[in-house]
Short mmCIF file of C-alpha atoms and ligand atoms in Angstrom, two decimals:
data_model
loop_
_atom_site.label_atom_id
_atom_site.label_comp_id
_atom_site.label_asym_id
_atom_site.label_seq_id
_atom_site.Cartn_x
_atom_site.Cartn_y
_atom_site.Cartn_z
CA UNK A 1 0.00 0.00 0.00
CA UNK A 2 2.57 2.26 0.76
CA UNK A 3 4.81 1.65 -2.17
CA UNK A 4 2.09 2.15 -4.03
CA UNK A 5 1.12 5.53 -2.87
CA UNK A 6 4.68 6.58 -3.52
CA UNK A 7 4.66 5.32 -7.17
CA UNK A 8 1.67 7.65 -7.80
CA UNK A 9 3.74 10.16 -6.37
CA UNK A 10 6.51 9.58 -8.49
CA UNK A 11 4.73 9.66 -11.52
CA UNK A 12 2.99 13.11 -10.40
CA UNK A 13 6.46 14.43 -9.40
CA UNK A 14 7.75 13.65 -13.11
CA UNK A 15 4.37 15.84 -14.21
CA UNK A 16 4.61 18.61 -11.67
CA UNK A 17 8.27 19.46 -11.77
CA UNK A 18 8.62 20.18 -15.52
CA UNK A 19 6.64 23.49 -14.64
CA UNK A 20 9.29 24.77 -12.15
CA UNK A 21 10.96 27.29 -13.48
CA UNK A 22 14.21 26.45 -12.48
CA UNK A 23 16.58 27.01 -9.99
CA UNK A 24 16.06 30.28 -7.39
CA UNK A 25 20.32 29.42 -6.79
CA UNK A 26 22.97 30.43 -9.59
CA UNK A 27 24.06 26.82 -10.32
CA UNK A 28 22.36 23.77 -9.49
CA UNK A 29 25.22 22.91 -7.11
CA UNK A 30 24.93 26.06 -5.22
CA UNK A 31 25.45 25.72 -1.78
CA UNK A 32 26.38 22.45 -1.44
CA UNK A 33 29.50 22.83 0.09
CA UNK A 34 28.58 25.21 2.07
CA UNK A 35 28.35 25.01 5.74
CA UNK A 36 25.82 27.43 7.89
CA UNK A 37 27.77 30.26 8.12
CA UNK A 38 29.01 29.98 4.57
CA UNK A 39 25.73 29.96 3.39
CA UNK A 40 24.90 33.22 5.21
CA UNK A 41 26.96 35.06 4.66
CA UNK A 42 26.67 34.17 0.53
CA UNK A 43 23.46 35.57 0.76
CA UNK A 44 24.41 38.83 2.37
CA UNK A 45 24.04 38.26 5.68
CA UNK A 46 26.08 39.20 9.28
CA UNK A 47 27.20 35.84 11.05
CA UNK A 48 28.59 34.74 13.67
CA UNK A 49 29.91 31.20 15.25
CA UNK A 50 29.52 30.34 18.91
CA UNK A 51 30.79 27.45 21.08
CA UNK A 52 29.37 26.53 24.74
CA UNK A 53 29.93 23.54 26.82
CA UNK A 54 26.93 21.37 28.07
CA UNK A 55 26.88 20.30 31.56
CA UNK A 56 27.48 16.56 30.22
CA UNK A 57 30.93 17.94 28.17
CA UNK A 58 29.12 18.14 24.73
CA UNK A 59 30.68 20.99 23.08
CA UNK A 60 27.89 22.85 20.92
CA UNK A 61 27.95 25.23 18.27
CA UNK A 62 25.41 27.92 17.06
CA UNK A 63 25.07 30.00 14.20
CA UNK A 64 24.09 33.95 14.65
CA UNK A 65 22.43 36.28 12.19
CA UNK A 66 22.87 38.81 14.59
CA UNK A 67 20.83 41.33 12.12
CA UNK A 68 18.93 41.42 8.60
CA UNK A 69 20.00 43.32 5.49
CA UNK A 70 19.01 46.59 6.90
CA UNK A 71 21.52 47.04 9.17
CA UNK A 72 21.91 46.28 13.33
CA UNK A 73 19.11 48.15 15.72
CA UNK A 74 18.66 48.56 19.62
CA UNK A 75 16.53 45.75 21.28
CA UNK A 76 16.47 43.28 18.94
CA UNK A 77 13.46 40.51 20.48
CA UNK A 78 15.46 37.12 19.74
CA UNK A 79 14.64 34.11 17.82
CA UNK A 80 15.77 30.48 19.05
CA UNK A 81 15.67 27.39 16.21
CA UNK A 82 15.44 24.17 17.09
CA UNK A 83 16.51 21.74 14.19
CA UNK A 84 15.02 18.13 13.39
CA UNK A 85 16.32 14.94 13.23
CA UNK A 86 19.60 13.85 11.46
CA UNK A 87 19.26 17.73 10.51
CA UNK A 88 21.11 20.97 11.76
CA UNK A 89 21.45 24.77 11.86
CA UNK A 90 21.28 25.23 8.09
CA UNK A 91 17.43 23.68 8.00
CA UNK A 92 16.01 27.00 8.46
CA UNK A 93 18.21 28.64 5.69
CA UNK A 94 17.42 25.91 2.45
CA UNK A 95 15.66 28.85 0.43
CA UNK A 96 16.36 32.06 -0.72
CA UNK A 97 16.28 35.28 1.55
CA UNK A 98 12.79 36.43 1.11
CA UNK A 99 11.37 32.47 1.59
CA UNK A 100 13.55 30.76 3.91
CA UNK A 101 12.28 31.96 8.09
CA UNK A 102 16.35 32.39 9.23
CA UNK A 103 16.31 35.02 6.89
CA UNK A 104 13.00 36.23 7.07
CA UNK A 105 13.01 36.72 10.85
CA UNK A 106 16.44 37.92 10.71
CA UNK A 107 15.00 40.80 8.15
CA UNK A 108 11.62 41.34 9.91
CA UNK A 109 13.96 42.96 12.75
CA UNK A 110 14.88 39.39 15.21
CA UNK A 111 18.28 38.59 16.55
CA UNK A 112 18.10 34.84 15.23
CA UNK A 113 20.11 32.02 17.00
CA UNK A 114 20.26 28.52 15.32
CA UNK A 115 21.23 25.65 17.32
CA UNK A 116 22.96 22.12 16.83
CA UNK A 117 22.37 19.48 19.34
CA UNK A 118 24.74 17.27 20.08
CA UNK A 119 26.17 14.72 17.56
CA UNK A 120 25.16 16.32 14.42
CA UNK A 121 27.72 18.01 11.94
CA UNK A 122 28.23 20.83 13.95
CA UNK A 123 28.47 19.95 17.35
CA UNK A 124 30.63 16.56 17.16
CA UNK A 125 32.94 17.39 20.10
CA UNK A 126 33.16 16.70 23.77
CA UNK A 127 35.77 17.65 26.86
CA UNK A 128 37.24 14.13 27.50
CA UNK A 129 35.19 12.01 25.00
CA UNK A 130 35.85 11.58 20.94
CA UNK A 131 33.22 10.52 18.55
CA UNK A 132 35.32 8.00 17.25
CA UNK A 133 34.17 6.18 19.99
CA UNK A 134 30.74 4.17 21.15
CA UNK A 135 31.30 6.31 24.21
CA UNK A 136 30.14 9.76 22.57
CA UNK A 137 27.17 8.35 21.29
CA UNK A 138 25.62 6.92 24.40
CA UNK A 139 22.32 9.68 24.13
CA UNK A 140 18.88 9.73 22.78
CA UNK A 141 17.18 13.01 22.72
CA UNK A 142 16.42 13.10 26.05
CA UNK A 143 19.76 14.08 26.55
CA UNK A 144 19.21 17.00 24.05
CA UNK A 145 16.65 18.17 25.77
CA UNK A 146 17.76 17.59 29.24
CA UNK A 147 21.30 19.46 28.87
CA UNK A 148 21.64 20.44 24.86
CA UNK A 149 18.29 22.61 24.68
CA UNK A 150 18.54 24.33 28.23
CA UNK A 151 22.47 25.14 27.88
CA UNK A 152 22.07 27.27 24.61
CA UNK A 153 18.50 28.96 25.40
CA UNK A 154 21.24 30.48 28.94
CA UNK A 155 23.95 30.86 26.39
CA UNK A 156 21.78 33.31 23.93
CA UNK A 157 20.03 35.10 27.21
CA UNK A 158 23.56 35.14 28.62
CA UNK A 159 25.35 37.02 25.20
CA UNK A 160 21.91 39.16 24.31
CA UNK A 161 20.85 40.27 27.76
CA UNK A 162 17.36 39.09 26.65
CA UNK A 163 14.81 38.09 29.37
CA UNK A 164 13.13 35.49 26.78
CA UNK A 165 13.66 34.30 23.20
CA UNK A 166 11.36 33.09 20.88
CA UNK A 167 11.31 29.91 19.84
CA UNK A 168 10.66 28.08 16.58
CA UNK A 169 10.69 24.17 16.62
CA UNK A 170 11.03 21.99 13.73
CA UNK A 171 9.95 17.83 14.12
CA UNK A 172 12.71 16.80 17.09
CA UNK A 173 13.16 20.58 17.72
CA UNK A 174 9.87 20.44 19.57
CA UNK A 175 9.77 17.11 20.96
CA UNK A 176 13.13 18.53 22.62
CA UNK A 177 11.06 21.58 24.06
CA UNK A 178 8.16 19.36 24.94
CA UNK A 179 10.63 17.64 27.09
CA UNK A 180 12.47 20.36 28.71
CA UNK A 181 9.06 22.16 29.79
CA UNK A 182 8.20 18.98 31.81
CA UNK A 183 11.53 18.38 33.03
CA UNK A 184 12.75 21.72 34.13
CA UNK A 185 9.43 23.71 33.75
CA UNK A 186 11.30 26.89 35.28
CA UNK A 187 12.67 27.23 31.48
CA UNK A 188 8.81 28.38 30.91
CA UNK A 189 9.92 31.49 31.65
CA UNK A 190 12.23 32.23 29.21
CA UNK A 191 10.02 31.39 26.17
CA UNK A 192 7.99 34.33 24.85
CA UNK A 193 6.27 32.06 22.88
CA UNK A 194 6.84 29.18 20.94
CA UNK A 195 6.03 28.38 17.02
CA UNK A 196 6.18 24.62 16.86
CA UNK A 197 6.08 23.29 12.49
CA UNK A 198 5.22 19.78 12.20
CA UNK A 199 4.58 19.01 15.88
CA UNK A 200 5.96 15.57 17.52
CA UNK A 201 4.79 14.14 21.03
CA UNK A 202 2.47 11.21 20.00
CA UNK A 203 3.80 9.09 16.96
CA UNK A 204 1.06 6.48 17.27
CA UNK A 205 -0.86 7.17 13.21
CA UNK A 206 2.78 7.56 12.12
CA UNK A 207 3.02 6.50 8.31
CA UNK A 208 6.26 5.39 6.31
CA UNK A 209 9.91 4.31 6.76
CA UNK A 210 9.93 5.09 10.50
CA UNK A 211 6.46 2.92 10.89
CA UNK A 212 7.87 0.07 8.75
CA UNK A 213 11.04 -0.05 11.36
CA UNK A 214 9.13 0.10 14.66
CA UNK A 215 8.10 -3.00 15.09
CA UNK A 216 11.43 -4.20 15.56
CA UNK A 217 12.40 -1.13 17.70
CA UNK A 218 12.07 -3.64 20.48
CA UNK A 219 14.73 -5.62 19.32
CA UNK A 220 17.66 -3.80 20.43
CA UNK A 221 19.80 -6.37 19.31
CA UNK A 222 18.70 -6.80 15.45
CA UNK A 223 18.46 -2.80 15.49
CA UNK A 224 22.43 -2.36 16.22
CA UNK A 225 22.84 -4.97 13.52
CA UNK A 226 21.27 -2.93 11.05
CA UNK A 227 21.96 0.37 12.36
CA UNK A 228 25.50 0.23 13.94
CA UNK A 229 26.05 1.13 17.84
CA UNK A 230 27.24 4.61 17.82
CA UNK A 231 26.34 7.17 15.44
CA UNK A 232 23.93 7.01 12.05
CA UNK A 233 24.72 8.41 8.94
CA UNK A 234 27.20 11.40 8.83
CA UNK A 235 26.75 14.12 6.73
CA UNK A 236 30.50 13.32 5.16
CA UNK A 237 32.01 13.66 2.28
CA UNK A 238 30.22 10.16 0.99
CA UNK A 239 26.72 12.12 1.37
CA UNK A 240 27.89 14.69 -0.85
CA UNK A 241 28.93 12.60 -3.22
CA UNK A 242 25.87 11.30 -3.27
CA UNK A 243 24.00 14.90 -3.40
CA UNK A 244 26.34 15.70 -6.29
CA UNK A 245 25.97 12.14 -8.31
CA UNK A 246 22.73 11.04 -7.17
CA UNK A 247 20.18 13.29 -6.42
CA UNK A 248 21.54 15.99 -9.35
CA UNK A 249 18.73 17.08 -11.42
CA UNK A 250 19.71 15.54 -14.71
CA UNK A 251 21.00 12.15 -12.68
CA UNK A 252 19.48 9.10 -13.79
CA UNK A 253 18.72 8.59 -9.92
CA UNK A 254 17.34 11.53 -9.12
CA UNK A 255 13.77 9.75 -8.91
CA UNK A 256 15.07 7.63 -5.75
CA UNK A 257 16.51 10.27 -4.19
CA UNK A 258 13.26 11.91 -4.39
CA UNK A 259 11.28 9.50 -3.80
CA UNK A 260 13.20 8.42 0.03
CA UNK A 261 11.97 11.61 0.60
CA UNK A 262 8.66 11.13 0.39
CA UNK A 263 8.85 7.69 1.77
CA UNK A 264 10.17 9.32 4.65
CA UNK A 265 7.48 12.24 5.43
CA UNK A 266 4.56 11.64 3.33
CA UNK A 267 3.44 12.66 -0.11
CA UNK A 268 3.23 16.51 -1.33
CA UNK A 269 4.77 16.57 -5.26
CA UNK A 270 4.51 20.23 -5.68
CA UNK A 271 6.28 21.64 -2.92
CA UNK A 272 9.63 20.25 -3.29
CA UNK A 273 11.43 20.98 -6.37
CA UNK A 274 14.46 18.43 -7.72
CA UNK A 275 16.49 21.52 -7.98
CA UNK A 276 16.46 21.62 -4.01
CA UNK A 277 18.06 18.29 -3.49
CA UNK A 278 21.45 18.47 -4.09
CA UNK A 279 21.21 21.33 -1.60
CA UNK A 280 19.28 19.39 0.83
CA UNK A 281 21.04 16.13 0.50
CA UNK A 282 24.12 17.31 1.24
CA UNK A 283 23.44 19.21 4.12
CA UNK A 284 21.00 16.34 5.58
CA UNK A 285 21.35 13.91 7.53
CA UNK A 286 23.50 15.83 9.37
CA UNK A 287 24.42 12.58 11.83
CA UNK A 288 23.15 12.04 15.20
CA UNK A 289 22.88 8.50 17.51
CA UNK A 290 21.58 5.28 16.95
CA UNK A 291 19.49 5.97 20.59
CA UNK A 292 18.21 8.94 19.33
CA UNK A 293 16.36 7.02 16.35
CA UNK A 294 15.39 4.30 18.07
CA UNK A 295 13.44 6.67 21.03
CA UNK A 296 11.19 8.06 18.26
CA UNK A 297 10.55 4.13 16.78
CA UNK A 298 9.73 2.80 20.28
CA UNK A 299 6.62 5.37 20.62
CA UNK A 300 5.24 4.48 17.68
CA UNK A 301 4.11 1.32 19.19
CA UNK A 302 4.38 2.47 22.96
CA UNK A 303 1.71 5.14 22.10
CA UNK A 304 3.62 7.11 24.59
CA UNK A 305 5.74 10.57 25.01
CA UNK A 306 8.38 8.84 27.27
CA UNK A 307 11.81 8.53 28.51
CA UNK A 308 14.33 6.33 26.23
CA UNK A 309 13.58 2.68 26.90
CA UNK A 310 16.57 0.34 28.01
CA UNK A 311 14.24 -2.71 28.75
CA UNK A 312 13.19 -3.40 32.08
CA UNK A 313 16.19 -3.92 33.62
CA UNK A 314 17.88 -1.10 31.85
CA UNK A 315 15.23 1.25 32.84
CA UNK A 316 15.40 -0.30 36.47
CA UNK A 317 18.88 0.73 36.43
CA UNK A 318 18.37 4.37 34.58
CA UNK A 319 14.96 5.60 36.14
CA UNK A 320 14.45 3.08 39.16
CA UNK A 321 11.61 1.87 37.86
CA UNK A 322 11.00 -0.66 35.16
CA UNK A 323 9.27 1.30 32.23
CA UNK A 324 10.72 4.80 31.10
CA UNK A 325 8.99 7.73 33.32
CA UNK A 326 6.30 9.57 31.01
CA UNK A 327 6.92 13.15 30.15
CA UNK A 328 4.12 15.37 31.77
CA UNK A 329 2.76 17.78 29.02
CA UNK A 330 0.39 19.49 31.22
CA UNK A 331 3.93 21.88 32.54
CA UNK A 332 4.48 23.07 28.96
CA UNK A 333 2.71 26.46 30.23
CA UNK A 334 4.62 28.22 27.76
CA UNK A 335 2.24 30.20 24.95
CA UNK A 336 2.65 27.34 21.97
CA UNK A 337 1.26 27.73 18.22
CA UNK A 338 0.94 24.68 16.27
CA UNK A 339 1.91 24.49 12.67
CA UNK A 340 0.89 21.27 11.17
CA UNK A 341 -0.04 19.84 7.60
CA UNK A 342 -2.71 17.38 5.97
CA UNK A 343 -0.34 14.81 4.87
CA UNK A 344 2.68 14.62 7.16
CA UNK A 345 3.28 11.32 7.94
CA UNK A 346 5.40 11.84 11.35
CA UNK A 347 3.11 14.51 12.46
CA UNK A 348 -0.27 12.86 11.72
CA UNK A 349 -3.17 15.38 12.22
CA UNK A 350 -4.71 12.88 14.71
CA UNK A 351 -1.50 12.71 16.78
CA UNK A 352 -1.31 16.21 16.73
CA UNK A 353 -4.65 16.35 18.28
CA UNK A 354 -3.80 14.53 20.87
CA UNK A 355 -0.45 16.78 21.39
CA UNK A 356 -3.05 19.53 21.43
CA UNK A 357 -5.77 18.32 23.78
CA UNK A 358 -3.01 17.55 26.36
CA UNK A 359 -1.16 21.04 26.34
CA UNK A 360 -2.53 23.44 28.81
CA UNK A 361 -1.56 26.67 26.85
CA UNK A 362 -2.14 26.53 22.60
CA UNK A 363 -2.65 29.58 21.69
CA UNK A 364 -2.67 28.81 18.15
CA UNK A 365 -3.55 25.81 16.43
CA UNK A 366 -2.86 26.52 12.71
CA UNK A 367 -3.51 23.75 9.98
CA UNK A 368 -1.88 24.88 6.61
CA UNK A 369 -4.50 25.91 4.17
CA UNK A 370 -3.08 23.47 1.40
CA UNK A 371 -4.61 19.61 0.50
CA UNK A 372 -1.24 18.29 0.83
CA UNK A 373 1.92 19.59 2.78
CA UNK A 374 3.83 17.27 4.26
CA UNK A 375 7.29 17.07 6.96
CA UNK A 376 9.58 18.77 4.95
CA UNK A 377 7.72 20.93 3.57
CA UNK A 378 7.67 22.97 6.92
CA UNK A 379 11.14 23.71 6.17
CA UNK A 380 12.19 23.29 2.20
CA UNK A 381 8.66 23.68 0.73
CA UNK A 382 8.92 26.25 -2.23
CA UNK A 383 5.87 28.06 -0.41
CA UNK A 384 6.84 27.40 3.26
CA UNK A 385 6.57 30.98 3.82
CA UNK A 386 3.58 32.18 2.51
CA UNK A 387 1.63 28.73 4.21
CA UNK A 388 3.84 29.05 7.06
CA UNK A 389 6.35 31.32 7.85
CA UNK A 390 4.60 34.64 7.53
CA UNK A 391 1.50 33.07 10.35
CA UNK A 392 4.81 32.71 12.58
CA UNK A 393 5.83 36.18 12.39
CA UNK A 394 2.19 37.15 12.87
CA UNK A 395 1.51 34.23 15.76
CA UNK A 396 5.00 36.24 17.37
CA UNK A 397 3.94 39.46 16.67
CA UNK A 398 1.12 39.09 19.75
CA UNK A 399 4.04 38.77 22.25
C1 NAG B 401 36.05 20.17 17.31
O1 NAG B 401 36.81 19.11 16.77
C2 NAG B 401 37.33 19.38 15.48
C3 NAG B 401 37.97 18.12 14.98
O2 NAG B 401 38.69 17.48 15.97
C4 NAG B 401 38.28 20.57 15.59
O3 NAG B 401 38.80 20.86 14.32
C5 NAG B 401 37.53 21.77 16.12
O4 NAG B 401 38.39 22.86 16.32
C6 NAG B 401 36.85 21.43 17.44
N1 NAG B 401 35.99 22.55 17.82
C7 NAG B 401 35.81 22.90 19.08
C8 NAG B 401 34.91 24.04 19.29
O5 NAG B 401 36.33 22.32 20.01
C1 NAG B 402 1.64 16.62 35.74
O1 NAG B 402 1.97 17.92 36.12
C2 NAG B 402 0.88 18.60 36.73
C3 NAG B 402 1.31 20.05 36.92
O2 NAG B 402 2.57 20.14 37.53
C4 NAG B 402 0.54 17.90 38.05
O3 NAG B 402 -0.56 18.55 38.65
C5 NAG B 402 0.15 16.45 37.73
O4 NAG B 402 -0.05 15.76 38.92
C6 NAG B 402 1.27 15.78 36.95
N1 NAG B 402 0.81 14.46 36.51
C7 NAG B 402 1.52 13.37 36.72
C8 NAG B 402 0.94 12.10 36.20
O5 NAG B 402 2.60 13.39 37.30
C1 NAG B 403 -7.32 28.73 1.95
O1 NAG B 403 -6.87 28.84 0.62
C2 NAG B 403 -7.91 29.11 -0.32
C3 NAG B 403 -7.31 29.18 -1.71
O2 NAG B 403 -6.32 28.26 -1.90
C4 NAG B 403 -8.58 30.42 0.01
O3 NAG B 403 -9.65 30.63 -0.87
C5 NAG B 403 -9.08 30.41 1.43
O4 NAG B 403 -9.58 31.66 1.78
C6 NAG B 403 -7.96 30.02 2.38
N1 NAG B 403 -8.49 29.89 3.75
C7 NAG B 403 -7.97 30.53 4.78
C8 NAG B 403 -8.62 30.27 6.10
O5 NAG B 403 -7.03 31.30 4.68
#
């Protein structure tokens, strides 16, 4: 059934994309070697690179677009991003200026802050460990949002002198916040509001490659086999090979690389041009843990928003009890707007439904006015901004 549904896609992708008018980048390789900053400042902009330490020893690094094209100004309100899975600071910056929401906030006046969690292409350093080793890897996002998400949101209060920022979550970047609310729900305070685009807590109507997997999430064993212990799939030197060989417009190919895609986040032909891919492909995945993956496969089944699950004696040994300890969404107090599309197959509306009936503060729930939008489109959809992006600005506007 599935496959199915993404041959149809295919075959409307082949239909759809011969109307794009090409390329909004000067080649159709542009960017791809380009990291964050690079890409920034390419397109005009101020940046800056940061490093902090977490309390664990993860050493983290964010990107600054300390201004917009019109020059620096007093007070600037700040912006916080939160990146997705296996992605990174440069997921909010996979468009031109006037469509891509790094930019766009940056322009509409914010002081924007992108963060990388730990493990991902950015932040692959520690104080005493090396990601060479099993060691480094031993996290699941938990850990992201227990020490990752926290440190940084100080670190950007600490440099700006803000008394809040405001935050935009992408996929994992608001599972992370959904987590750190319950956890430590003094960190309330410091959110003005939050802007959360393609919501995940509940995972239970999930569709695709992560639903096919999670039955065997259980099996920790045959999952290492397949996965590896440590970390998953670097953005290295082999992914841009493939970007460049692969997933290049006039490769024979380039209807897989699509198509993994949409086998990934659900179907939506029109929003995601071929000419994007090299671009996105080499940027993404940006590496993070085997644990990490595995945490979002085991809810799909445990119909829970929990804690990483070592087995019982595992959990015994981690959370003195022997299933993980449940995340309490009733402290997310923080003022949260919900961004989520028709056919986005790791943010299912009916999950999202769920998310929202059990948060005590939505201030906005926002469907996007379009049949079909899926996951990515939230952040490399052609249109992101005008079904997305610009009911952020207005959503933050009210705070
Ligand atoms: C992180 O590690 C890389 C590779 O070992 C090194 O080049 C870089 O300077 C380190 N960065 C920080 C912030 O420690
Ligand atoms: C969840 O948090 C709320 C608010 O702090 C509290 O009243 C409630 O008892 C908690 N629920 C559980 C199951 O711990
Ligand atoms: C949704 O989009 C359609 C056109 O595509 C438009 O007519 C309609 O007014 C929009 N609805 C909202 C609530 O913006």
């Amino acid at each position: 059934m599935m496959v199915t549904r993404v041959m149809v896609t295919g075959v409307m992708v082949t239909v759809m994309v011969m109307v794009v008018q090409g390329s909004p980048f000067p080649s159709d390789h542009w960017g791809m070697n380009m990291t964050t900053p690079e890409l920034i400042e390419a397109n005009g902009y101020p940046v800056e690179i940061h490093h902090l330490t977490s309390e664990d020893g993860y050493i983290l690094e964010l990107h600054r677009i300390p201004h917009g094209r019109s020059g620096p100004s007093e007070n600037r309100p700040v912006a916080y991003f939160e990146h997705c899975l296996l992605c990174s600071s440069s997921d909010y910056l996979m468009n031109e200026p006037e469509k891509a929401i790094g930019y766009m906030m940056a322009d509409a006046g914010y002081d924007v802050w992108l963060s990388n969690m730990r493990g991902n292409t950015y932040s692959r350093n520690h104080t005493t460990l090396n990601p060479e080793d099993v060691e480094f890897w031993k996290f699941s996002w938990d850990e992201m949002a227990r020490y990752d998400v926290p440190a940084s949101i100080d670190y950007v209060l600490g440099e700006t002198g803000a008394d809040g920022v405001y935050y935009v979550g992408w996929s994992m970047g608001t599972s992370v916040f959904w987590a750190l609310m319950s956890d430590k729900p003094e960190y309330n305070d410091k959110i003005k509001a939050m802007a959360a685009m393609a919501p995940v807590a509940y995972t239970e109507n999930t569709k695709g490659i992560m639903r096919e997997l999670a039955p065997f999430s259980h099996d920790i064993d045959l999952m290492t086999s397949l996965l590896g212990v440590g970390e998953v799939l670097p953005s290295n030197e082999l992914m841009d090979y493939m970007a460049e060989h692969y997933c290049a417009v006039e490769d024979q190919y380039v209807e897989v690389c699509y198509n993994f895609l949409f086998l990934l986040s659900g179907p939506d032909p029109d929003q995601i041009p071929k000419e994007f891919l090299p671009l996105i492909v080499s940027h993404m995945p940006a590496g993070t843990s085997v644990h990490t993956i595995l945490h979002f496969e085991q809810q799909i089944p445990a119909k829970k928003f929990q804690m990483y699950d070592f087995g019982a004696i595992g959990n015994l040994e981690h959370y003195d009890q022997d299933t993980p300890p449940i995340y309490n969404l009733s402290r997310v107090t923080a003022p949260v707007g919900l961004f989520w599309g028709n056919t986005d197959w790791l943010a299912d509306p009916t999950d999202v439904a769920r998310l929202a009936s059990e948060l005590p503060n939505v201030a906005l729930n926002f469907n996007v006015n379009k049949t079909q939008f899926n996951h990515l489109d939230f952040g490399w959809g052609i249109d992101a901004d005008k079904y997305v992006y610009q009911h952020i600005l207005e959503f933050f506007a009210g705070y």
